[in-house]
């Protein structure tokens, strides 16, 4: 397995994603239908349920539930920190997770936040971006919402890495309420954003798509705004703005992916060497 | 004679000094525009409830007009469709777009809960623009990043775009506006903008 298999896997994802990347929304017709479907489900099912949840659940419990699931997400954050070779950030996020899981009573209290340790925002989609996999086309999934071709397998990976997904391993009676609670809480927290979209958007579908794609792009760049972003916007007035992300040709993308993967692999090698050295030192101390 | 020479030297030195001060002011003025606009916003937020929507709109109208290049933004948000509009339509679009911009500020910045704006840094772009990086601290939430892109207009600077937490308002609006123009036409676009202005006024 190791590096060769992993590299093949990444390259195959890269090609699938790139083949779809001709335009950022080639499935607009399908996506709009899915968007309308999700909108109806939200209006008639999710929103009333979330409102009831907010009504019957005290704010303290709501915050506790949010903290609990957010803390479990910490496992994903640490894992993706490491996969992106952000080793010092991964140490901070691991410290945050450990502190909240212990002193924060299993994650219900966000102790780390009070001492100024903010959680990083990392997921497997960003990891794939760091490895050079292009974003691919925009996709709206039933019940789930906005995503991209690259984001789909990434979401599955993140779900598999999140301990909340394994509540069923304990017992079904715990699993079902945990999943429902998680979904209701997520919807209740999204209330403000959805209200803003309803108020501000002239075309809710386009507004959601553009803000989602831009937000994902911003996470890839760790929130840094390039000073050329608006110059690009002025220069390319004749072109589609969202196409900016998808301009590179196949060869370039492949080269970038190979280089990024190479540098990540190099960092892994270095870390492995450090661990090896540390182990040797410990062995040496033992024998003294 | 000596006095005259001295006077000339003094005059030249003075001019040089004035030029350098002017240059500094010029580079700082983009920051000043943002600083003034953010101060105006916080002032209106503090009196937000007392002023009501129309009071906030009246206070923010000059603040937005004097800090944003609304005619230019209106032109960019419709992209290549701008050239297809006649003079009357272009004027109409600029007019309703300006009203919408002020209305959305009056609606979204309606009350004060201890929020503070801070300017973090500024940088020049390759095409002679300036980006001011700032953030809004919220009492019970993560800070929101506001990056302002400004272009020189006459002797001053004006906001062309605001990027909030990585989402560009200009790019977002352009996608929406061009999509509506192409699919439903100019009159529908204007009707939708007016509907938004009315909704902001009602809430």
Short mmCIF file of C-alpha atoms in Angstrom, two decimals:
data_model
loop_
_atom_site.label_atom_id
_atom_site.label_comp_id
_atom_site.label_asym_id
_atom_site.label_seq_id
_atom_site.Cartn_x
_atom_site.Cartn_y
_atom_site.Cartn_z
CA UNK A 1 0.00 0.00 0.00
CA UNK A 2 1.77 3.01 1.37
CA UNK A 3 2.74 6.00 -0.72
CA UNK A 4 2.30 4.48 -4.18
CA UNK A 5 -1.24 3.23 -3.61
CA UNK A 6 -2.20 6.44 -1.86
CA UNK A 7 -0.79 8.52 -4.73
CA UNK A 8 -2.78 6.44 -7.26
CA UNK A 9 -5.93 6.90 -5.20
CA UNK A 10 -5.43 10.67 -5.03
CA UNK A 11 -4.68 10.92 -8.74
CA UNK A 12 -7.84 8.96 -9.61
CA UNK A 13 -9.92 11.32 -7.45
CA UNK A 14 -8.12 14.22 -9.14
CA UNK A 15 -9.03 13.01 -12.62
CA UNK A 16 -12.66 12.31 -11.73
CA UNK A 17 -12.96 15.77 -10.20
CA UNK A 18 -11.16 17.46 -13.06
CA UNK A 19 -13.28 15.77 -15.71
CA UNK A 20 -16.29 17.36 -14.04
CA UNK A 21 -14.61 20.74 -13.71
CA UNK A 22 -15.43 22.11 -17.16
CA UNK A 23 -17.87 24.55 -15.60
CA UNK A 24 -18.58 25.16 -11.95
CA UNK A 25 -22.28 24.28 -12.21
CA UNK A 26 -22.98 21.98 -15.18
CA UNK A 27 -25.74 20.22 -13.23
CA UNK A 28 -27.66 23.44 -12.53
CA UNK A 29 -30.97 22.00 -13.68
CA UNK A 30 -30.66 18.98 -11.34
CA UNK A 31 -29.21 21.13 -8.56
CA UNK A 32 -32.06 23.64 -8.70
CA UNK A 33 -34.57 20.79 -8.32
CA UNK A 34 -32.66 19.41 -5.35
CA UNK A 35 -32.41 22.90 -3.90
CA UNK A 36 -36.19 23.37 -4.14
CA UNK A 37 -36.74 19.93 -2.61
CA UNK A 38 -34.45 20.70 0.32
CA UNK A 39 -36.10 24.10 0.71
CA UNK A 40 -39.51 22.43 1.01
CA UNK A 41 -38.22 19.82 3.46
CA UNK A 42 -36.70 22.64 5.46
CA UNK A 43 -39.84 24.78 5.44
CA UNK A 44 -42.24 21.97 6.32
CA UNK A 45 -40.14 19.60 8.42
CA UNK A 46 -36.70 20.76 9.58
CA UNK A 47 -37.55 24.36 10.43
CA UNK A 48 -40.68 23.58 12.56
CA UNK A 49 -38.81 20.78 14.36
CA UNK A 50 -35.79 22.98 14.99
CA UNK A 51 -38.04 25.78 16.26
CA UNK A 52 -39.76 23.34 18.64
CA UNK A 53 -36.35 22.13 19.78
CA UNK A 54 -35.27 25.71 20.44
CA UNK A 55 -38.56 26.41 22.25
CA UNK A 56 -38.48 23.41 24.59
CA UNK A 57 -34.72 23.24 25.17
CA UNK A 58 -33.08 25.75 27.51
CA UNK A 59 -30.26 27.82 25.99
CA UNK A 60 -27.77 26.22 28.38
CA UNK A 61 -28.61 22.74 27.07
CA UNK A 62 -28.51 23.97 23.43
CA UNK A 63 -25.02 25.36 23.99
CA UNK A 64 -23.98 22.14 25.75
CA UNK A 65 -25.25 20.01 22.86
CA UNK A 66 -23.45 22.23 20.34
CA UNK A 67 -20.23 22.03 22.39
CA UNK A 68 -20.51 18.24 22.69
CA UNK A 69 -20.80 17.65 18.92
CA UNK A 70 -18.29 20.37 18.14
CA UNK A 71 -15.80 18.72 20.47
CA UNK A 72 -16.26 15.35 18.73
CA UNK A 73 -15.52 17.16 15.47
CA UNK A 74 -12.19 17.96 17.10
CA UNK A 75 -11.08 14.42 16.21
CA UNK A 76 -11.57 15.28 12.50
CA UNK A 77 -9.79 18.60 12.91
CA UNK A 78 -6.70 16.99 14.48
CA UNK A 79 -6.65 14.24 11.84
CA UNK A 80 -6.88 16.75 8.97
CA UNK A 81 -4.30 19.05 10.59
CA UNK A 82 -1.86 16.13 10.42
CA UNK A 83 -2.86 15.17 6.85
CA UNK A 84 -2.16 18.77 5.80
CA UNK A 85 1.19 18.69 7.60
CA UNK A 86 0.08 21.48 10.01
CA UNK A 87 1.81 19.82 12.93
CA UNK A 88 1.94 22.67 15.46
CA UNK A 89 -1.74 23.44 14.79
CA UNK A 90 -2.57 19.76 15.30
CA UNK A 91 -0.86 19.85 18.70
CA UNK A 92 -2.95 22.89 19.73
CA UNK A 93 -6.18 21.25 18.48
CA UNK A 94 -5.32 17.99 20.24
CA UNK A 95 -4.74 19.94 23.46
CA UNK A 96 -8.10 21.64 22.96
CA UNK A 97 -9.90 18.32 22.42
CA UNK A 98 -8.24 16.69 25.45
CA UNK A 99 -9.00 19.67 27.71
CA UNK A 100 -12.65 19.83 26.72
CA UNK A 101 -13.11 16.05 26.93
CA UNK A 102 -11.76 16.01 30.48
CA UNK A 103 -12.17 19.35 32.28
CA UNK A 104 -15.06 20.22 29.95
CA UNK A 105 -17.04 17.17 31.15
CA UNK A 106 -16.98 15.16 27.93
CA UNK A 107 -17.10 18.25 25.75
CA UNK A 108 -20.33 19.83 27.09
CA UNK A 109 -18.40 22.87 28.33
CA UNK A 110 -15.99 24.63 25.99
CA UNK A 111 -13.25 25.25 28.57
CA UNK A 112 -10.60 25.73 25.88
CA UNK A 113 -12.43 28.73 24.40
CA UNK A 114 -12.31 30.50 27.76
CA UNK A 115 -8.53 30.24 27.84
CA UNK A 116 -8.29 31.60 24.28
CA UNK A 117 -7.76 28.27 22.49
CA UNK A 118 -10.00 28.59 19.41
CA UNK A 119 -10.79 25.51 17.32
CA UNK A 120 -9.28 25.43 13.84
CA UNK A 121 -11.59 24.82 10.91
CA UNK A 122 -10.20 21.84 9.02
CA UNK A 123 -11.86 18.97 7.16
CA UNK A 124 -10.95 16.37 4.57
CA UNK A 125 -12.20 18.54 1.69
CA UNK A 126 -9.57 21.13 2.63
CA UNK A 127 -6.99 18.34 2.94
CA UNK A 128 -7.75 17.24 -0.63
CA UNK A 129 -7.43 20.90 -1.72
CA UNK A 130 -4.00 21.09 -0.05
CA UNK A 131 -3.03 17.92 -1.92
CA UNK A 132 -3.97 19.68 -5.17
CA UNK A 133 -7.31 18.01 -5.96
CA UNK A 134 -9.52 20.56 -7.76
CA UNK A 135 -12.90 21.48 -6.31
CA UNK A 136 -14.95 20.01 -9.17
CA UNK A 137 -18.56 20.81 -9.95
CA UNK A 138 -21.12 22.17 -7.56
CA UNK A 139 -23.67 19.61 -6.38
CA UNK A 140 -26.78 19.93 -4.27
CA UNK A 141 -27.54 16.69 -2.44
CA UNK A 142 -31.00 15.73 -1.16
CA UNK A 143 -31.38 16.43 2.60
CA UNK A 144 -27.67 17.29 2.86
CA UNK A 145 -27.46 20.51 0.79
CA UNK A 146 -24.58 22.21 -1.05
CA UNK A 147 -21.47 20.18 -1.85
CA UNK A 148 -18.93 19.63 -4.63
CA UNK A 149 -17.57 16.60 -6.46
CA UNK A 150 -14.47 16.76 -4.26
CA UNK A 151 -16.54 17.46 -1.15
CA UNK A 152 -18.68 14.28 -1.45
CA UNK A 153 -16.02 11.64 -0.71
CA UNK A 154 -14.50 14.12 1.75
CA UNK A 155 -17.79 14.36 3.67
CA UNK A 156 -17.97 10.55 3.79
CA UNK A 157 -14.38 10.41 5.09
CA UNK A 158 -15.11 13.00 7.77
CA UNK A 159 -18.27 11.16 8.85
CA UNK A 160 -16.29 7.93 9.11
CA UNK A 161 -13.68 9.67 11.25
CA UNK A 162 -16.21 11.34 13.58
CA UNK A 163 -16.97 9.40 16.79
CA UNK A 164 -20.58 10.70 16.72
CA UNK A 165 -21.20 8.37 13.75
CA UNK A 166 -20.48 5.36 15.94
CA UNK A 167 -23.04 6.01 18.66
CA UNK A 168 -24.96 3.01 17.25
CA UNK A 169 -22.07 0.82 18.32
CA UNK A 170 -23.14 1.46 21.91
CA UNK A 171 -26.86 0.86 21.56
CA UNK A 172 -29.65 1.76 19.16
CA UNK A 173 -31.56 3.54 21.95
CA UNK A 174 -28.70 5.97 22.39
CA UNK A 175 -27.85 6.21 18.70
CA UNK A 176 -31.20 7.46 17.38
CA UNK A 177 -31.65 10.34 19.86
CA UNK A 178 -28.00 11.34 19.42
CA UNK A 179 -28.35 11.61 15.63
CA UNK A 180 -31.72 13.45 15.90
CA UNK A 181 -30.29 15.82 18.51
CA UNK A 182 -27.26 16.49 16.30
CA UNK A 183 -29.43 17.27 13.24
CA UNK A 184 -31.89 19.47 15.18
CA UNK A 185 -29.08 21.38 16.80
CA UNK A 186 -27.32 21.93 13.46
CA UNK A 187 -30.56 23.24 11.92
CA UNK A 188 -31.27 25.47 14.93
CA UNK A 189 -27.79 26.97 14.62
CA UNK A 190 -28.26 27.61 10.89
CA UNK A 191 -31.40 29.67 11.53
CA UNK A 192 -29.57 33.03 11.39
CA UNK A 193 -27.78 32.23 8.11
CA UNK A 194 -30.97 30.99 6.43
CA UNK A 195 -32.84 34.11 7.53
CA UNK A 196 -30.07 36.26 6.07
CA UNK A 197 -30.25 34.41 2.73
CA UNK A 198 -34.02 34.83 2.63
CA UNK A 199 -33.70 38.56 3.26
CA UNK A 200 -30.73 39.36 1.04
CA UNK A 201 -30.91 37.01 -1.94
CA UNK A 202 -32.54 38.00 -5.21
CA UNK A 203 -32.00 34.42 -6.41
CA UNK A 204 -31.62 32.12 -3.39
CA UNK A 205 -30.13 29.27 -5.44
CA UNK A 206 -27.35 31.41 -6.98
CA UNK A 207 -26.73 33.22 -3.69
CA UNK A 208 -26.32 29.92 -1.81
CA UNK A 209 -24.11 28.40 -4.53
CA UNK A 210 -21.77 31.39 -4.81
CA UNK A 211 -21.44 31.95 -1.07
CA UNK A 212 -20.87 28.21 -0.50
CA UNK A 213 -18.14 27.96 -3.17
CA UNK A 214 -16.45 31.16 -2.00
CA UNK A 215 -16.63 30.10 1.65
CA UNK A 216 -15.01 26.74 0.82
CA UNK A 217 -12.31 28.54 -1.20
CA UNK A 218 -11.65 30.84 1.74
CA UNK A 219 -11.26 27.84 4.10
CA UNK A 220 -8.76 26.29 1.67
CA UNK A 221 -6.69 29.49 1.94
CA UNK A 222 -7.08 29.50 5.73
CA UNK A 223 -9.13 32.70 5.53
CA UNK A 224 -6.42 34.72 3.80
CA UNK A 225 -7.74 37.18 1.23
CA UNK A 226 -5.52 37.68 -1.77
CA UNK A 227 -4.91 41.31 -2.69
CA UNK A 228 -5.40 40.32 -6.34
CA UNK A 229 -8.93 39.01 -5.85
CA UNK A 230 -10.63 42.24 -6.86
CA UNK A 231 -8.12 43.16 -9.53
CA UNK A 232 -8.97 39.78 -11.04
CA UNK A 233 -12.63 40.65 -10.74
CA UNK A 234 -12.18 43.95 -12.60
CA UNK A 235 -10.02 42.38 -15.31
CA UNK A 236 -12.32 39.47 -15.94
CA UNK A 237 -15.51 41.48 -16.08
CA UNK A 238 -16.30 39.68 -19.31
CA UNK A 239 -15.86 36.24 -17.79
CA UNK A 240 -17.72 34.23 -15.19
CA UNK A 241 -16.30 34.99 -11.75
CA UNK A 242 -16.81 31.54 -10.28
CA UNK A 243 -14.81 30.07 -13.14
CA UNK A 244 -11.72 31.58 -11.47
CA UNK A 245 -11.21 28.48 -9.33
CA UNK A 246 -11.25 26.09 -12.23
CA UNK A 247 -8.97 27.62 -14.82
CA UNK A 248 -5.94 25.36 -14.62
CA UNK A 249 -5.59 22.67 -17.24
CA UNK A 250 -5.29 18.96 -16.54
CA UNK A 251 -1.53 18.83 -16.79
CA UNK A 252 -0.94 21.74 -14.45
CA UNK A 253 -3.39 20.34 -11.90
CA UNK A 254 -1.64 17.00 -12.05
CA UNK A 255 1.76 18.61 -11.60
CA UNK A 256 0.58 20.69 -8.65
CA UNK A 257 -1.03 17.64 -7.02
CA UNK A 258 2.15 15.63 -7.47
CA UNK A 259 4.29 18.42 -6.01
CA UNK A 260 1.94 19.05 -3.06
CA UNK A 261 1.76 15.37 -2.31
CA UNK A 262 5.52 15.12 -2.56
CA UNK A 263 6.07 17.92 -0.04
CA UNK A 264 3.47 16.49 2.36
CA UNK A 265 5.10 13.05 2.07
CA UNK A 266 8.48 14.66 2.76
CA UNK A 267 7.14 16.25 5.93
CA UNK A 268 5.75 12.87 6.98
CA UNK A 269 9.16 11.33 6.40
CA UNK A 270 10.79 13.99 8.58
CA UNK A 271 8.23 13.46 11.35
CA UNK A 272 8.76 9.70 11.12
CA UNK A 273 12.52 10.25 11.39
CA UNK A 274 12.01 12.45 14.46
CA UNK A 275 9.88 9.78 16.08
CA UNK A 276 12.52 7.20 15.23
CA UNK A 277 15.24 9.32 16.82
CA UNK A 278 13.10 9.93 19.91
CA UNK A 279 12.47 6.18 20.24
CA UNK A 280 16.20 5.48 19.96
CA UNK A 281 16.91 8.07 22.66
CA UNK A 282 14.32 6.50 24.99
CA UNK A 283 15.84 3.04 24.34
CA UNK A 284 19.27 4.46 25.07
CA UNK A 285 18.08 5.99 28.38
CA UNK A 286 16.50 2.66 29.38
CA UNK A 287 19.74 0.79 28.94
CA UNK A 288 21.79 3.28 30.94
CA UNK B 1 19.68 88.67 -2.58
CA UNK B 2 20.78 86.12 0.01
CA UNK B 3 17.40 86.45 1.62
CA UNK B 4 15.68 85.75 -1.70
CA UNK B 5 17.77 82.61 -2.23
CA UNK B 6 16.97 81.45 1.26
CA UNK B 7 13.31 82.11 0.60
CA UNK B 8 13.45 80.03 -2.59
CA UNK B 9 15.21 77.15 -0.78
CA UNK B 10 12.69 77.37 2.02
CA UNK B 11 9.87 77.39 -0.52
CA UNK B 12 11.26 74.31 -2.32
CA UNK B 13 11.86 72.49 0.97
CA UNK B 14 8.39 73.41 2.06
CA UNK B 15 6.91 72.16 -1.20
CA UNK B 16 8.83 68.88 -0.89
CA UNK B 17 7.66 68.48 2.67
CA UNK B 18 4.11 69.28 1.65
CA UNK B 19 4.33 66.77 -1.20
CA UNK B 20 5.55 64.01 1.11
CA UNK B 21 2.87 64.84 3.68
CA UNK B 22 0.31 64.83 0.87
CA UNK B 23 1.62 61.44 -0.32
CA UNK B 24 1.28 60.06 3.19
CA UNK B 25 -2.22 61.44 3.46
CA UNK B 26 -3.09 59.88 0.12
CA UNK B 27 -1.92 56.44 1.22
CA UNK B 28 -3.65 56.84 4.56
CA UNK B 29 -6.88 58.16 3.13
CA UNK B 30 -8.22 54.75 2.11
CA UNK B 31 -7.80 53.72 5.73
CA UNK B 32 -9.44 56.97 6.85
CA UNK B 33 -12.45 56.34 4.61
CA UNK B 34 -12.93 52.90 6.23
CA UNK B 35 -12.30 54.22 9.72
CA UNK B 36 -14.88 56.98 9.24
CA UNK B 37 -17.44 54.61 7.70
CA UNK B 38 -17.06 52.03 10.48
CA UNK B 39 -17.36 54.78 13.10
CA UNK B 40 -20.54 56.02 11.40
CA UNK B 41 -21.95 52.48 11.41
CA UNK B 42 -21.27 51.97 15.13
CA UNK B 43 -22.78 55.41 15.92
CA UNK B 44 -25.97 54.52 14.04
CA UNK B 45 -26.07 51.08 15.70
CA UNK B 46 -25.85 52.69 19.14
CA UNK B 47 -28.90 54.86 18.38
CA UNK B 48 -30.43 52.16 16.18
CA UNK B 49 -33.59 51.43 18.14
CA UNK B 50 -34.35 55.10 18.78
CA UNK B 51 -33.78 56.07 15.14
CA UNK B 52 -35.90 53.30 13.65
CA UNK B 53 -35.39 52.06 10.09
CA UNK B 54 -36.02 55.40 8.35
CA UNK B 55 -33.83 57.29 10.84
CA UNK B 56 -30.99 54.82 10.28
CA UNK B 57 -31.48 55.05 6.50
CA UNK B 58 -31.27 58.88 6.58
CA UNK B 59 -28.12 58.82 8.75
CA UNK B 60 -26.43 56.12 6.68
CA UNK B 61 -27.26 57.54 3.24
CA UNK B 62 -24.48 60.18 3.23
CA UNK B 63 -22.11 57.79 5.05
CA UNK B 64 -22.53 55.09 2.37
CA UNK B 65 -22.48 57.52 -0.59
CA UNK B 66 -19.30 59.21 0.68
CA UNK B 67 -17.46 55.93 1.22
CA UNK B 68 -18.68 53.66 -1.61
CA UNK B 69 -18.40 54.10 -5.38
CA UNK B 70 -22.01 52.98 -5.91
CA UNK B 71 -22.23 53.84 -9.65
CA UNK B 72 -19.10 51.78 -10.35
CA UNK B 73 -20.31 48.85 -8.20
CA UNK B 74 -23.68 48.92 -10.00
CA UNK B 75 -21.85 48.70 -13.33
CA UNK B 76 -19.61 45.82 -12.25
CA UNK B 77 -22.41 43.71 -10.73
CA UNK B 78 -24.11 43.34 -14.12
CA UNK B 79 -20.82 42.65 -15.95
CA UNK B 80 -21.02 42.65 -19.73
CA UNK B 81 -24.81 43.12 -19.52
CA UNK B 82 -24.16 46.81 -18.68
CA UNK B 83 -23.33 47.60 -22.31
CA UNK B 84 -26.66 46.15 -23.43
CA UNK B 85 -28.66 48.52 -21.21
CA UNK B 86 -29.76 51.93 -22.54
CA UNK B 87 -28.95 55.17 -20.69
CA UNK B 88 -32.28 55.25 -18.89
CA UNK B 89 -31.91 51.63 -17.73
CA UNK B 90 -28.34 52.25 -16.56
CA UNK B 91 -29.51 55.25 -14.53
CA UNK B 92 -32.44 53.28 -13.11
CA UNK B 93 -30.17 50.38 -12.09
CA UNK B 94 -27.64 52.70 -10.42
CA UNK B 95 -30.46 54.42 -8.55
CA UNK B 96 -32.21 51.30 -7.18
CA UNK B 97 -28.90 49.57 -6.49
CA UNK B 98 -27.76 52.55 -4.38
CA UNK B 99 -31.03 52.50 -2.44
CA UNK B 100 -30.69 48.74 -1.85
CA UNK B 101 -27.12 49.14 -0.54
CA UNK B 102 -28.16 51.81 1.98
CA UNK B 103 -31.32 49.87 2.92
CA UNK B 104 -29.38 46.68 3.64
CA UNK B 105 -27.00 48.57 5.94
CA UNK B 106 -29.96 50.22 7.71
CA UNK B 107 -31.59 46.80 8.15
CA UNK B 108 -28.56 44.74 9.17
CA UNK B 109 -26.85 47.22 11.49
CA UNK B 110 -29.88 48.06 13.59
CA UNK B 111 -28.71 47.66 17.19
CA UNK B 112 -25.60 47.76 19.33
CA UNK B 113 -24.44 44.92 21.56
CA UNK B 114 -20.82 45.87 22.22
CA UNK B 115 -19.47 45.24 18.68
CA UNK B 116 -16.18 46.90 17.73
CA UNK B 117 -14.41 47.32 14.39
CA UNK B 118 -10.61 47.09 14.24
CA UNK B 119 -8.41 47.82 11.23
CA UNK B 120 -5.64 45.22 11.09
CA UNK B 121 -3.54 46.14 8.05
CA UNK B 122 -3.61 47.51 4.52
CA UNK B 123 -1.95 46.54 1.25
CA UNK B 124 -1.77 47.86 -2.28
CA UNK B 125 -2.96 45.80 -5.22
CA UNK B 126 -1.17 45.50 -8.55
CA UNK B 127 -3.75 47.67 -10.28
CA UNK B 128 -3.38 50.57 -7.85
CA UNK B 129 -6.15 49.68 -5.46
CA UNK B 130 -5.90 49.32 -1.70
CA UNK B 131 -7.21 46.49 0.47
CA UNK B 132 -7.95 47.33 4.09
CA UNK B 133 -8.07 44.24 6.29
CA UNK B 134 -10.27 44.65 9.33
CA UNK B 135 -12.49 42.64 11.64
CA UNK B 136 -15.64 43.08 13.67
CA UNK B 137 -15.47 41.71 17.21
CA UNK B 138 -18.78 40.29 18.41
CA UNK B 139 -19.46 39.92 22.14
CA UNK B 140 -20.55 36.24 22.08
CA UNK B 141 -19.29 34.93 18.77
CA UNK B 142 -16.22 34.54 16.61
CA UNK B 143 -14.99 37.79 15.00
CA UNK B 144 -16.10 38.50 11.41
CA UNK B 145 -13.36 39.43 8.95
CA UNK B 146 -14.11 42.44 6.76
CA UNK B 147 -11.71 43.10 3.88
CA UNK B 148 -12.44 46.30 2.00
CA UNK B 149 -11.21 46.86 -1.55
CA UNK B 150 -10.91 50.55 -2.47
CA UNK B 151 -10.11 52.38 -5.69
CA UNK B 152 -9.08 55.98 -6.12
CA UNK B 153 -11.85 58.29 -7.31
CA UNK B 154 -10.81 61.89 -7.93
CA UNK B 155 -8.84 63.02 -4.91
CA UNK B 156 -10.33 60.44 -2.57
CA UNK B 157 -10.84 56.70 -2.19
CA UNK B 158 -14.04 54.74 -2.49
CA UNK B 159 -15.07 51.18 -1.51
CA UNK B 160 -15.58 48.90 -4.50
CA UNK B 161 -16.03 45.60 -2.68
CA UNK B 162 -16.39 44.11 0.78
CA UNK B 163 -15.23 40.56 1.47
CA UNK B 164 -16.87 39.25 4.64
CA UNK B 165 -15.28 36.08 6.05
CA UNK B 166 -13.90 35.27 2.60
CA UNK B 167 -17.16 35.84 0.69
CA UNK B 168 -16.93 38.66 -1.87
CA UNK B 169 -20.07 40.77 -1.99
CA UNK B 170 -19.25 41.98 -5.50
CA UNK B 171 -18.72 38.46 -6.93
CA UNK B 172 -21.83 37.17 -5.17
CA UNK B 173 -24.02 40.01 -6.45
CA UNK B 174 -22.61 39.76 -9.95
CA UNK B 175 -23.48 36.06 -10.19
CA UNK B 176 -27.01 36.77 -9.00
CA UNK B 177 -27.65 39.90 -11.09
CA UNK B 178 -26.27 38.53 -14.35
CA UNK B 179 -28.22 35.27 -13.86
CA UNK B 180 -31.48 37.20 -13.38
CA UNK B 181 -30.77 39.59 -16.27
CA UNK B 182 -30.05 36.71 -18.64
CA UNK B 183 -32.94 34.50 -17.52
CA UNK B 184 -35.67 36.98 -16.64
CA UNK B 185 -34.68 40.38 -18.02
CA UNK B 186 -34.11 43.93 -16.77
CA UNK B 187 -37.61 44.71 -15.48
CA UNK B 188 -37.66 41.59 -13.27
CA UNK B 189 -34.26 42.49 -11.84
CA UNK B 190 -35.45 45.99 -10.91
CA UNK B 191 -38.72 44.57 -9.49
CA UNK B 192 -36.76 42.07 -7.34
CA UNK B 193 -34.43 44.79 -6.03
CA UNK B 194 -37.39 47.03 -5.17
CA UNK B 195 -39.08 44.11 -3.40
CA UNK B 196 -35.97 43.66 -1.22
CA UNK B 197 -35.89 47.39 -0.39
CA UNK B 198 -39.57 47.24 0.63
CA UNK B 199 -38.98 44.15 2.78
CA UNK B 200 -36.06 45.80 4.56
CA UNK B 201 -38.23 48.83 5.29
CA UNK B 202 -41.04 46.68 6.71
CA UNK B 203 -38.93 44.73 9.22
#
